[in-house]
Amino acid sequence: MRKPLLVAVLALLPTPVLAATPPEGVPLEVRRGFFTEADIGTFFTLGGENIYSNAQTYLQLGVGYDLTDKVSLGVHFGLGASAANCFAGYLPDSDVCSMSDNFTVSFGDVTAAYMVPLAERLYLMPKVAAGLTRMDPAPVGSGDPGQSMTAPNAGLGIGIEYATPMDHFSVGADFMARYIIGPNISTFALFPRVKYTF
């Protein structure tokens, strides 16, 4: 008597399991929270004796956190270079720059972005950034031409981001303009982004 009852109970067990919503056909939710990103693009400066620098490779690494579905904060380290553009002026009767006309530019910035939905999983992202910039060797100043210099920077940017169907991964592209305060150098970076949200 107990055996047939046990068999009947075991036969009914899969029913609640099968009643659950199957994973197929359920849209993936955009993952939000702690993220890292890696970006490689191009970088140049404006101003100086040559009006603009030659385009150089730009590398940016960042970590951040999505505070809400629309607001994210991050810390980013960026590395670029200004090539063949003299900001300190030429030596008298010469086309030789009085300081270095080739220098690396390192950014350490805090960034904030606001995500504006354009379509499902696609966002327009206006951004602001502020932090410190290190230039090596110094492109302006009255000290030793071989020394580096540090100055604050502030910037604005615009980006686009798509949350891919691959869980955790988003891709996009950014255009960021920063102004280095003190030496008065305008910098621009254009780069694709790959973002991983944990």
mmCIF file with all atom_site columns, C-alpha atoms in Angstrom:
data_model
loop_
_atom_site.group_PDB
_atom_site.id
_atom_site.type_symbol
_atom_site.label_atom_id
_atom_site.label_alt_id
_atom_site.label_comp_id
_atom_site.label_asym_id
_atom_site.label_entity_id
_atom_site.label_seq_id
_atom_site.pdbx_PDB_ins_code
_atom_site.Cartn_x
_atom_site.Cartn_y
_atom_site.Cartn_z
_atom_site.occupancy
_atom_site.B_iso_or_equiv
_atom_site.pdbx_formal_charge
_atom_site.auth_seq_id
_atom_site.auth_comp_id
_atom_site.auth_asym_id
_atom_site.auth_atom_id
_atom_site.pdbx_PDB_model_num
ATOM 1   C CA . MET A 1 1   ? 0.000  0.000  0.000   1.00 0.00 ? 1   MET A CA 1
ATOM 2   C CA . ARG A 1 2   ? 2.817  2.435  0.871   1.00 0.00 ? 2   ARG A CA 1
ATOM 3   C CA . LYS A 1 3   ? 4.769  1.634  -2.303  1.00 0.00 ? 3   LYS A CA 1
ATOM 4   C CA . PRO A 1 4   ? 2.083  2.779  -4.782  1.00 0.00 ? 4   PRO A CA 1
ATOM 5   C CA . LEU A 1 5   ? 1.570  5.992  -2.751  1.00 0.00 ? 5   LEU A CA 1
ATOM 6   C CA . LEU A 1 6   ? 5.314  6.716  -2.785  1.00 0.00 ? 6   LEU A CA 1
ATOM 7   C CA . VAL A 1 7   ? 5.445  6.134  -6.558  1.00 0.00 ? 7   VAL A CA 1
ATOM 8   C CA . ALA A 1 8   ? 2.485  8.503  -7.067  1.00 0.00 ? 8   ALA A CA 1
ATOM 9   C CA . VAL A 1 9   ? 4.145  11.253 -4.987  1.00 0.00 ? 9   VAL A CA 1
ATOM 10  C CA . LEU A 1 10  ? 7.442  10.875 -6.859  1.00 0.00 ? 10  LEU A CA 1
ATOM 11  C CA . ALA A 1 11  ? 5.609  10.989 -10.192 1.00 0.00 ? 11  ALA A CA 1
ATOM 12  C CA . LEU A 1 12  ? 4.021  14.318 -9.226  1.00 0.00 ? 12  LEU A CA 1
ATOM 13  C CA . LEU A 1 13  ? 7.304  15.966 -8.112  1.00 0.00 ? 13  LEU A CA 1
ATOM 14  C CA . PRO A 1 14  ? 8.449  17.136 -11.600 1.00 0.00 ? 14  PRO A CA 1
ATOM 15  C CA . THR A 1 15  ? 5.152  19.040 -12.141 1.00 0.00 ? 15  THR A CA 1
ATOM 16  C CA . PRO A 1 16  ? 6.097  22.118 -10.022 1.00 0.00 ? 16  PRO A CA 1
ATOM 17  C CA . VAL A 1 17  ? 9.537  22.151 -11.616 1.00 0.00 ? 17  VAL A CA 1
ATOM 18  C CA . LEU A 1 18  ? 8.070  22.092 -15.131 1.00 0.00 ? 18  LEU A CA 1
ATOM 19  C CA . ALA A 1 19  ? 5.615  24.849 -14.181 1.00 0.00 ? 19  ALA A CA 1
ATOM 20  C CA . ALA A 1 20  ? 8.493  27.331 -13.652 1.00 0.00 ? 20  ALA A CA 1
ATOM 21  C CA . THR A 1 21  ? 9.212  29.810 -16.440 1.00 0.00 ? 21  THR A CA 1
ATOM 22  C CA . PRO A 1 22  ? 11.772 28.293 -18.809 1.00 0.00 ? 22  PRO A CA 1
ATOM 23  C CA . PRO A 1 23  ? 14.947 30.357 -19.378 1.00 0.00 ? 23  PRO A CA 1
ATOM 24  C CA . GLU A 1 24  ? 14.438 30.300 -23.153 1.00 0.00 ? 24  GLU A CA 1
ATOM 25  C CA . GLY A 1 25  ? 12.659 33.381 -24.477 1.00 0.00 ? 25  GLY A CA 1
ATOM 26  C CA . VAL A 1 26  ? 13.152 35.451 -21.322 1.00 0.00 ? 26  VAL A CA 1
ATOM 27  C CA . PRO A 1 27  ? 14.968 38.710 -22.167 1.00 0.00 ? 27  PRO A CA 1
ATOM 28  C CA . LEU A 1 28  ? 18.277 39.232 -20.406 1.00 0.00 ? 28  LEU A CA 1
ATOM 29  C CA . GLU A 1 29  ? 18.277 42.178 -18.037 1.00 0.00 ? 29  GLU A CA 1
ATOM 30  C CA . VAL A 1 30  ? 21.068 44.707 -18.431 1.00 0.00 ? 30  VAL A CA 1
ATOM 31  C CA . ARG A 1 31  ? 23.539 44.013 -15.676 1.00 0.00 ? 31  ARG A CA 1
ATOM 32  C CA . ARG A 1 32  ? 24.386 46.995 -13.442 1.00 0.00 ? 32  ARG A CA 1
ATOM 33  C CA . GLY A 1 33  ? 26.873 47.362 -10.584 1.00 0.00 ? 33  GLY A CA 1
ATOM 34  C CA . PHE A 1 34  ? 30.653 47.172 -10.265 1.00 0.00 ? 34  PHE A CA 1
ATOM 35  C CA . PHE A 1 35  ? 32.439 47.285 -13.629 1.00 0.00 ? 35  PHE A CA 1
ATOM 36  C CA . THR A 1 36  ? 35.850 47.462 -15.254 1.00 0.00 ? 36  THR A CA 1
ATOM 37  C CA . GLU A 1 37  ? 36.672 48.698 -18.731 1.00 0.00 ? 37  GLU A CA 1
ATOM 38  C CA . ALA A 1 38  ? 39.569 48.784 -21.184 1.00 0.00 ? 38  ALA A CA 1
ATOM 39  C CA . ASP A 1 39  ? 39.780 51.280 -24.039 1.00 0.00 ? 39  ASP A CA 1
ATOM 40  C CA . ILE A 1 40  ? 42.273 51.802 -26.874 1.00 0.00 ? 40  ILE A CA 1
ATOM 41  C CA . GLY A 1 41  ? 41.888 54.667 -29.331 1.00 0.00 ? 41  GLY A CA 1
ATOM 42  C CA . THR A 1 42  ? 43.500 57.841 -30.612 1.00 0.00 ? 42  THR A CA 1
ATOM 43  C CA . PHE A 1 43  ? 44.645 61.045 -28.881 1.00 0.00 ? 43  PHE A CA 1
ATOM 44  C CA . PHE A 1 44  ? 45.754 64.535 -29.946 1.00 0.00 ? 44  PHE A CA 1
ATOM 45  C CA . THR A 1 45  ? 46.159 68.067 -28.574 1.00 0.00 ? 45  THR A CA 1
ATOM 46  C CA . LEU A 1 46  ? 45.090 71.449 -29.936 1.00 0.00 ? 46  LEU A CA 1
ATOM 47  C CA . GLY A 1 47  ? 46.875 74.774 -29.615 1.00 0.00 ? 47  GLY A CA 1
ATOM 48  C CA . GLY A 1 48  ? 50.569 75.523 -29.603 1.00 0.00 ? 48  GLY A CA 1
ATOM 49  C CA . GLU A 1 49  ? 52.735 76.720 -32.470 1.00 0.00 ? 49  GLU A CA 1
ATOM 50  C CA . ASN A 1 50  ? 51.620 73.917 -34.795 1.00 0.00 ? 50  ASN A CA 1
ATOM 51  C CA . ILE A 1 51  ? 47.873 74.277 -34.017 1.00 0.00 ? 51  ILE A CA 1
ATOM 52  C CA . TYR A 1 52  ? 47.433 70.533 -33.458 1.00 0.00 ? 52  TYR A CA 1
ATOM 53  C CA . SER A 1 53  ? 49.570 67.507 -32.618 1.00 0.00 ? 53  SER A CA 1
ATOM 54  C CA . ASN A 1 54  ? 49.936 64.336 -34.628 1.00 0.00 ? 54  ASN A CA 1
ATOM 55  C CA . ALA A 1 55  ? 47.404 61.669 -33.606 1.00 0.00 ? 55  ALA A CA 1
ATOM 56  C CA . GLN A 1 56  ? 48.830 59.139 -31.162 1.00 0.00 ? 56  GLN A CA 1
ATOM 57  C CA . THR A 1 57  ? 47.631 55.941 -29.506 1.00 0.00 ? 57  THR A CA 1
ATOM 58  C CA . TYR A 1 58  ? 45.478 56.379 -26.392 1.00 0.00 ? 58  TYR A CA 1
ATOM 59  C CA . LEU A 1 59  ? 45.010 53.761 -23.662 1.00 0.00 ? 59  LEU A CA 1
ATOM 60  C CA . GLN A 1 60  ? 42.468 54.037 -20.860 1.00 0.00 ? 60  GLN A CA 1
ATOM 61  C CA . LEU A 1 61  ? 41.660 51.646 -18.003 1.00 0.00 ? 61  LEU A CA 1
ATOM 62  C CA . GLY A 1 62  ? 38.871 52.184 -15.522 1.00 0.00 ? 62  GLY A CA 1
ATOM 63  C CA . VAL A 1 63  ? 36.803 50.830 -12.663 1.00 0.00 ? 63  VAL A CA 1
ATOM 64  C CA . GLY A 1 64  ? 33.442 52.103 -11.543 1.00 0.00 ? 64  GLY A CA 1
ATOM 65  C CA . TYR A 1 65  ? 29.996 51.448 -10.181 1.00 0.00 ? 65  TYR A CA 1
ATOM 66  C CA . ASP A 1 66  ? 26.529 51.973 -11.633 1.00 0.00 ? 66  ASP A CA 1
ATOM 67  C CA . LEU A 1 67  ? 24.728 53.807 -8.822  1.00 0.00 ? 67  LEU A CA 1
ATOM 68  C CA . THR A 1 68  ? 21.358 53.467 -10.600 1.00 0.00 ? 68  THR A CA 1
ATOM 69  C CA . ASP A 1 69  ? 20.097 52.376 -14.012 1.00 0.00 ? 69  ASP A CA 1
ATOM 70  C CA . LYS A 1 70  ? 21.063 55.836 -15.310 1.00 0.00 ? 70  LYS A CA 1
ATOM 71  C CA . VAL A 1 71  ? 23.998 57.159 -13.250 1.00 0.00 ? 71  VAL A CA 1
ATOM 72  C CA . SER A 1 72  ? 27.498 55.709 -13.008 1.00 0.00 ? 72  SER A CA 1
ATOM 73  C CA . LEU A 1 73  ? 30.711 56.877 -11.345 1.00 0.00 ? 73  LEU A CA 1
ATOM 74  C CA . GLY A 1 74  ? 34.201 55.734 -12.252 1.00 0.00 ? 74  GLY A CA 1
ATOM 75  C CA . VAL A 1 75  ? 37.920 56.250 -11.802 1.00 0.00 ? 75  VAL A CA 1
ATOM 76  C CA . HIS A 1 76  ? 39.949 56.194 -15.014 1.00 0.00 ? 76  HIS A CA 1
ATOM 77  C CA . PHE A 1 77  ? 43.624 56.217 -15.885 1.00 0.00 ? 77  PHE A CA 1
ATOM 78  C CA . GLY A 1 78  ? 44.414 57.429 -19.406 1.00 0.00 ? 78  GLY A CA 1
ATOM 79  C CA . LEU A 1 79  ? 47.713 57.567 -21.270 1.00 0.00 ? 79  LEU A CA 1
ATOM 80  C CA . GLY A 1 80  ? 48.381 59.437 -24.507 1.00 0.00 ? 80  GLY A CA 1
ATOM 81  C CA . ALA A 1 81  ? 51.034 61.628 -26.129 1.00 0.00 ? 81  ALA A CA 1
ATOM 82  C CA . SER A 1 82  ? 51.315 64.988 -27.840 1.00 0.00 ? 82  SER A CA 1
ATOM 83  C CA . ALA A 1 83  ? 53.648 64.764 -30.818 1.00 0.00 ? 83  ALA A CA 1
ATOM 84  C CA . ALA A 1 84  ? 55.204 67.562 -32.890 1.00 0.00 ? 84  ALA A CA 1
ATOM 85  C CA . ASN A 1 85  ? 53.389 70.486 -31.289 1.00 0.00 ? 85  ASN A CA 1
ATOM 86  C CA . CYS A 1 86  ? 55.280 73.247 -29.445 1.00 0.00 ? 86  CYS A CA 1
ATOM 87  C CA . PHE A 1 87  ? 53.401 74.924 -26.583 1.00 0.00 ? 87  PHE A CA 1
ATOM 88  C CA . ALA A 1 88  ? 56.298 76.956 -25.126 1.00 0.00 ? 88  ALA A CA 1
ATOM 89  C CA . GLY A 1 89  ? 57.161 78.917 -28.270 1.00 0.00 ? 89  GLY A CA 1
ATOM 90  C CA . TYR A 1 90  ? 60.196 78.701 -30.538 1.00 0.00 ? 90  TYR A CA 1
ATOM 91  C CA . LEU A 1 91  ? 63.680 79.875 -29.647 1.00 0.00 ? 91  LEU A CA 1
ATOM 92  C CA . PRO A 1 92  ? 64.528 83.270 -31.227 1.00 0.00 ? 92  PRO A CA 1
ATOM 93  C CA . ASP A 1 93  ? 65.305 83.072 -34.953 1.00 0.00 ? 93  ASP A CA 1
ATOM 94  C CA . SER A 1 94  ? 64.727 79.318 -34.910 1.00 0.00 ? 94  SER A CA 1
ATOM 95  C CA . ASP A 1 95  ? 62.093 76.666 -35.473 1.00 0.00 ? 95  ASP A CA 1
ATOM 96  C CA . VAL A 1 96  ? 63.331 74.734 -32.401 1.00 0.00 ? 96  VAL A CA 1
ATOM 97  C CA . CYS A 1 97  ? 60.860 74.572 -29.489 1.00 0.00 ? 97  CYS A CA 1
ATOM 98  C CA . SER A 1 98  ? 62.143 76.133 -26.266 1.00 0.00 ? 98  SER A CA 1
ATOM 99  C CA . MET A 1 99  ? 60.650 73.197 -24.282 1.00 0.00 ? 99  MET A CA 1
ATOM 100 C CA . SER A 1 100 ? 59.694 69.708 -25.394 1.00 0.00 ? 100 SER A CA 1
ATOM 101 C CA . ASP A 1 101 ? 57.333 69.458 -28.362 1.00 0.00 ? 101 ASP A CA 1
ATOM 102 C CA . ASN A 1 102 ? 56.810 65.718 -27.718 1.00 0.00 ? 102 ASN A CA 1
ATOM 103 C CA . PHE A 1 103 ? 55.507 64.642 -24.310 1.00 0.00 ? 103 PHE A CA 1
ATOM 104 C CA . THR A 1 104 ? 53.415 61.928 -22.692 1.00 0.00 ? 104 THR A CA 1
ATOM 105 C CA . VAL A 1 105 ? 50.129 62.868 -21.064 1.00 0.00 ? 105 VAL A CA 1
ATOM 106 C CA . SER A 1 106 ? 48.826 60.773 -18.143 1.00 0.00 ? 106 SER A CA 1
ATOM 107 C CA . PHE A 1 107 ? 45.345 61.363 -16.729 1.00 0.00 ? 107 PHE A CA 1
ATOM 108 C CA . GLY A 1 108 ? 43.974 60.244 -13.386 1.00 0.00 ? 108 GLY A CA 1
ATOM 109 C CA . ASP A 1 109 ? 40.292 61.257 -13.372 1.00 0.00 ? 109 ASP A CA 1
ATOM 110 C CA . VAL A 1 110 ? 37.016 60.738 -11.587 1.00 0.00 ? 110 VAL A CA 1
ATOM 111 C CA . THR A 1 111 ? 34.200 60.481 -14.139 1.00 0.00 ? 111 THR A CA 1
ATOM 112 C CA . ALA A 1 112 ? 30.423 60.609 -13.942 1.00 0.00 ? 112 ALA A CA 1
ATOM 113 C CA . ALA A 1 113 ? 28.050 59.497 -16.708 1.00 0.00 ? 113 ALA A CA 1
ATOM 114 C CA . TYR A 1 114 ? 24.302 59.730 -17.237 1.00 0.00 ? 114 TYR A CA 1
ATOM 115 C CA . MET A 1 115 ? 22.713 56.983 -19.366 1.00 0.00 ? 115 MET A CA 1
ATOM 116 C CA . VAL A 1 116 ? 19.977 58.178 -21.733 1.00 0.00 ? 116 VAL A CA 1
ATOM 117 C CA . PRO A 1 117 ? 18.093 55.217 -23.306 1.00 0.00 ? 117 PRO A CA 1
ATOM 118 C CA . LEU A 1 118 ? 17.956 55.412 -27.112 1.00 0.00 ? 118 LEU A CA 1
ATOM 119 C CA . ALA A 1 119 ? 16.621 51.917 -27.762 1.00 0.00 ? 119 ALA A CA 1
ATOM 120 C CA . GLU A 1 120 ? 16.520 48.591 -25.972 1.00 0.00 ? 120 GLU A CA 1
ATOM 121 C CA . ARG A 1 121 ? 20.004 48.029 -24.477 1.00 0.00 ? 121 ARG A CA 1
ATOM 122 C CA . LEU A 1 122 ? 21.413 51.111 -26.280 1.00 0.00 ? 122 LEU A CA 1
ATOM 123 C CA . TYR A 1 123 ? 22.364 54.276 -24.348 1.00 0.00 ? 123 TYR A CA 1
ATOM 124 C CA . LEU A 1 124 ? 23.692 57.755 -25.064 1.00 0.00 ? 124 LEU A CA 1
ATOM 125 C CA . MET A 1 125 ? 26.108 58.743 -22.278 1.00 0.00 ? 125 MET A CA 1
ATOM 126 C CA . PRO A 1 126 ? 27.073 62.376 -21.603 1.00 0.00 ? 126 PRO A CA 1
ATOM 127 C CA . LYS A 1 127 ? 30.073 62.452 -19.245 1.00 0.00 ? 127 LYS A CA 1
ATOM 128 C CA . VAL A 1 128 ? 32.062 64.823 -17.039 1.00 0.00 ? 128 VAL A CA 1
ATOM 129 C CA . ALA A 1 129 ? 35.596 64.236 -15.778 1.00 0.00 ? 129 ALA A CA 1
ATOM 130 C CA . ALA A 1 130 ? 38.007 65.962 -13.416 1.00 0.00 ? 130 ALA A CA 1
ATOM 131 C CA . GLY A 1 131 ? 41.396 65.039 -12.009 1.00 0.00 ? 131 GLY A CA 1
ATOM 132 C CA . LEU A 1 132 ? 45.131 65.443 -12.402 1.00 0.00 ? 132 LEU A CA 1
ATOM 133 C CA . THR A 1 133 ? 47.361 65.340 -15.469 1.00 0.00 ? 133 THR A CA 1
ATOM 134 C CA . ARG A 1 134 ? 51.069 64.542 -15.569 1.00 0.00 ? 134 ARG A CA 1
ATOM 135 C CA . MET A 1 135 ? 53.082 65.696 -18.571 1.00 0.00 ? 135 MET A CA 1
ATOM 136 C CA . ASP A 1 136 ? 56.568 64.293 -19.091 1.00 0.00 ? 136 ASP A CA 1
ATOM 137 C CA . PRO A 1 137 ? 58.692 66.148 -20.036 1.00 0.00 ? 137 PRO A CA 1
ATOM 138 C CA . ALA A 1 138 ? 57.048 69.490 -19.273 1.00 0.00 ? 138 ALA A CA 1
ATOM 139 C CA . PRO A 1 139 ? 55.795 71.252 -22.419 1.00 0.00 ? 139 PRO A CA 1
ATOM 140 C CA . VAL A 1 140 ? 55.772 74.717 -20.795 1.00 0.00 ? 140 VAL A CA 1
ATOM 141 C CA . GLY A 1 141 ? 57.382 76.475 -17.851 1.00 0.00 ? 141 GLY A CA 1
ATOM 142 C CA . SER A 1 142 ? 60.658 78.035 -16.857 1.00 0.00 ? 142 SER A CA 1
ATOM 143 C CA . GLY A 1 143 ? 62.300 75.069 -15.113 1.00 0.00 ? 143 GLY A CA 1
ATOM 144 C CA . ASP A 1 144 ? 64.529 72.307 -16.390 1.00 0.00 ? 144 ASP A CA 1
ATOM 145 C CA . PRO A 1 145 ? 63.210 71.192 -19.806 1.00 0.00 ? 145 PRO A CA 1
ATOM 146 C CA . GLY A 1 146 ? 63.676 67.545 -18.778 1.00 0.00 ? 146 GLY A CA 1
ATOM 147 C CA . GLN A 1 147 ? 61.399 67.731 -15.737 1.00 0.00 ? 147 GLN A CA 1
ATOM 148 C CA . SER A 1 148 ? 57.782 66.648 -15.688 1.00 0.00 ? 148 SER A CA 1
ATOM 149 C CA . MET A 1 149 ? 54.843 68.735 -14.508 1.00 0.00 ? 149 MET A CA 1
ATOM 150 C CA . THR A 1 150 ? 51.457 68.020 -12.923 1.00 0.00 ? 150 THR A CA 1
ATOM 151 C CA . ALA A 1 151 ? 48.326 70.110 -13.432 1.00 0.00 ? 151 ALA A CA 1
ATOM 152 C CA . PRO A 1 152 ? 44.568 69.719 -12.885 1.00 0.00 ? 152 PRO A CA 1
ATOM 153 C CA . ASN A 1 153 ? 42.224 68.922 -15.739 1.00 0.00 ? 153 ASN A CA 1
ATOM 154 C CA . ALA A 1 154 ? 38.489 69.078 -16.393 1.00 0.00 ? 154 ALA A CA 1
ATOM 155 C CA . GLY A 1 155 ? 36.613 67.521 -19.265 1.00 0.00 ? 155 GLY A CA 1
ATOM 156 C CA . LEU A 1 156 ? 33.363 66.763 -21.021 1.00 0.00 ? 156 LEU A CA 1
ATOM 157 C CA . GLY A 1 157 ? 32.552 63.780 -23.161 1.00 0.00 ? 157 GLY A CA 1
ATOM 158 C CA . ILE A 1 158 ? 29.858 61.964 -25.049 1.00 0.00 ? 158 ILE A CA 1
ATOM 159 C CA . GLY A 1 159 ? 29.582 58.247 -25.554 1.00 0.00 ? 159 GLY A CA 1
ATOM 160 C CA . ILE A 1 160 ? 27.355 55.477 -26.748 1.00 0.00 ? 160 ILE A CA 1
ATOM 161 C CA . GLU A 1 161 ? 26.997 52.093 -25.047 1.00 0.00 ? 161 GLU A CA 1
ATOM 162 C CA . TYR A 1 162 ? 25.316 48.859 -26.070 1.00 0.00 ? 162 TYR A CA 1
ATOM 163 C CA . ALA A 1 163 ? 24.665 46.087 -23.551 1.00 0.00 ? 163 ALA A CA 1
ATOM 164 C CA . THR A 1 164 ? 25.368 42.992 -25.643 1.00 0.00 ? 164 THR A CA 1
ATOM 165 C CA . PRO A 1 165 ? 23.369 39.754 -25.359 1.00 0.00 ? 165 PRO A CA 1
ATOM 166 C CA . MET A 1 166 ? 26.548 38.252 -23.889 1.00 0.00 ? 166 MET A CA 1
ATOM 167 C CA . ASP A 1 167 ? 25.904 38.604 -20.173 1.00 0.00 ? 167 ASP A CA 1
ATOM 168 C CA . HIS A 1 168 ? 28.339 40.965 -18.385 1.00 0.00 ? 168 HIS A CA 1
ATOM 169 C CA . PHE A 1 169 ? 29.683 42.608 -21.574 1.00 0.00 ? 169 PHE A CA 1
ATOM 170 C CA . SER A 1 170 ? 28.904 46.070 -22.982 1.00 0.00 ? 170 SER A CA 1
ATOM 171 C CA . VAL A 1 171 ? 30.601 47.777 -25.907 1.00 0.00 ? 171 VAL A CA 1
ATOM 172 C CA . GLY A 1 172 ? 30.614 51.380 -27.026 1.00 0.00 ? 172 GLY A CA 1
ATOM 173 C CA . ALA A 1 173 ? 32.631 54.389 -28.084 1.00 0.00 ? 173 ALA A CA 1
ATOM 174 C CA . ASP A 1 174 ? 33.545 57.692 -26.401 1.00 0.00 ? 174 ASP A CA 1
ATOM 175 C CA . PHE A 1 175 ? 34.774 61.108 -27.430 1.00 0.00 ? 175 PHE A CA 1
ATOM 176 C CA . MET A 1 176 ? 36.394 62.958 -24.514 1.00 0.00 ? 176 MET A CA 1
ATOM 177 C CA . ALA A 1 177 ? 37.677 66.554 -24.469 1.00 0.00 ? 177 ALA A CA 1
ATOM 178 C CA . ARG A 1 178 ? 39.827 67.653 -21.508 1.00 0.00 ? 178 ARG A CA 1
ATOM 179 C CA . TYR A 1 179 ? 41.391 71.013 -20.710 1.00 0.00 ? 179 TYR A CA 1
ATOM 180 C CA . ILE A 1 180 ? 44.650 70.974 -18.735 1.00 0.00 ? 180 ILE A CA 1
ATOM 181 C CA . ILE A 1 181 ? 44.492 73.980 -16.424 1.00 0.00 ? 181 ILE A CA 1
ATOM 182 C CA . GLY A 1 182 ? 47.741 75.931 -16.023 1.00 0.00 ? 182 GLY A CA 1
ATOM 183 C CA . PRO A 1 183 ? 49.587 75.066 -19.217 1.00 0.00 ? 183 PRO A CA 1
ATOM 184 C CA . ASN A 1 184 ? 46.247 75.695 -21.023 1.00 0.00 ? 184 ASN A CA 1
ATOM 185 C CA . ILE A 1 185 ? 46.368 72.655 -23.287 1.00 0.00 ? 185 ILE A CA 1
ATOM 186 C CA . SER A 1 186 ? 43.251 71.188 -24.906 1.00 0.00 ? 186 SER A CA 1
ATOM 187 C CA . THR A 1 187 ? 43.317 67.413 -25.379 1.00 0.00 ? 187 THR A CA 1
ATOM 188 C CA . PHE A 1 188 ? 40.965 65.103 -27.252 1.00 0.00 ? 188 PHE A CA 1
ATOM 189 C CA . ALA A 1 189 ? 40.558 61.334 -27.187 1.00 0.00 ? 189 ALA A CA 1
ATOM 190 C CA . LEU A 1 190 ? 38.357 59.114 -29.348 1.00 0.00 ? 190 LEU A CA 1
ATOM 191 C CA . PHE A 1 191 ? 38.167 55.454 -28.396 1.00 0.00 ? 191 PHE A CA 1
ATOM 192 C CA . PRO A 1 192 ? 36.003 52.319 -28.473 1.00 0.00 ? 192 PRO A CA 1
ATOM 193 C CA . ARG A 1 193 ? 35.095 50.844 -25.077 1.00 0.00 ? 193 ARG A CA 1
ATOM 194 C CA . VAL A 1 194 ? 34.767 47.302 -23.752 1.00 0.00 ? 194 VAL A CA 1
ATOM 195 C CA . LYS A 1 195 ? 33.047 47.123 -20.365 1.00 0.00 ? 195 LYS A CA 1
ATOM 196 C CA . TYR A 1 196 ? 32.648 44.118 -18.073 1.00 0.00 ? 196 TYR A CA 1
ATOM 197 C CA . THR A 1 197 ? 30.020 44.345 -15.299 1.00 0.00 ? 197 THR A CA 1
ATOM 198 C CA . PHE A 1 198 ? 30.360 41.828 -12.491 1.00 0.00 ? 198 PHE A CA 1
#
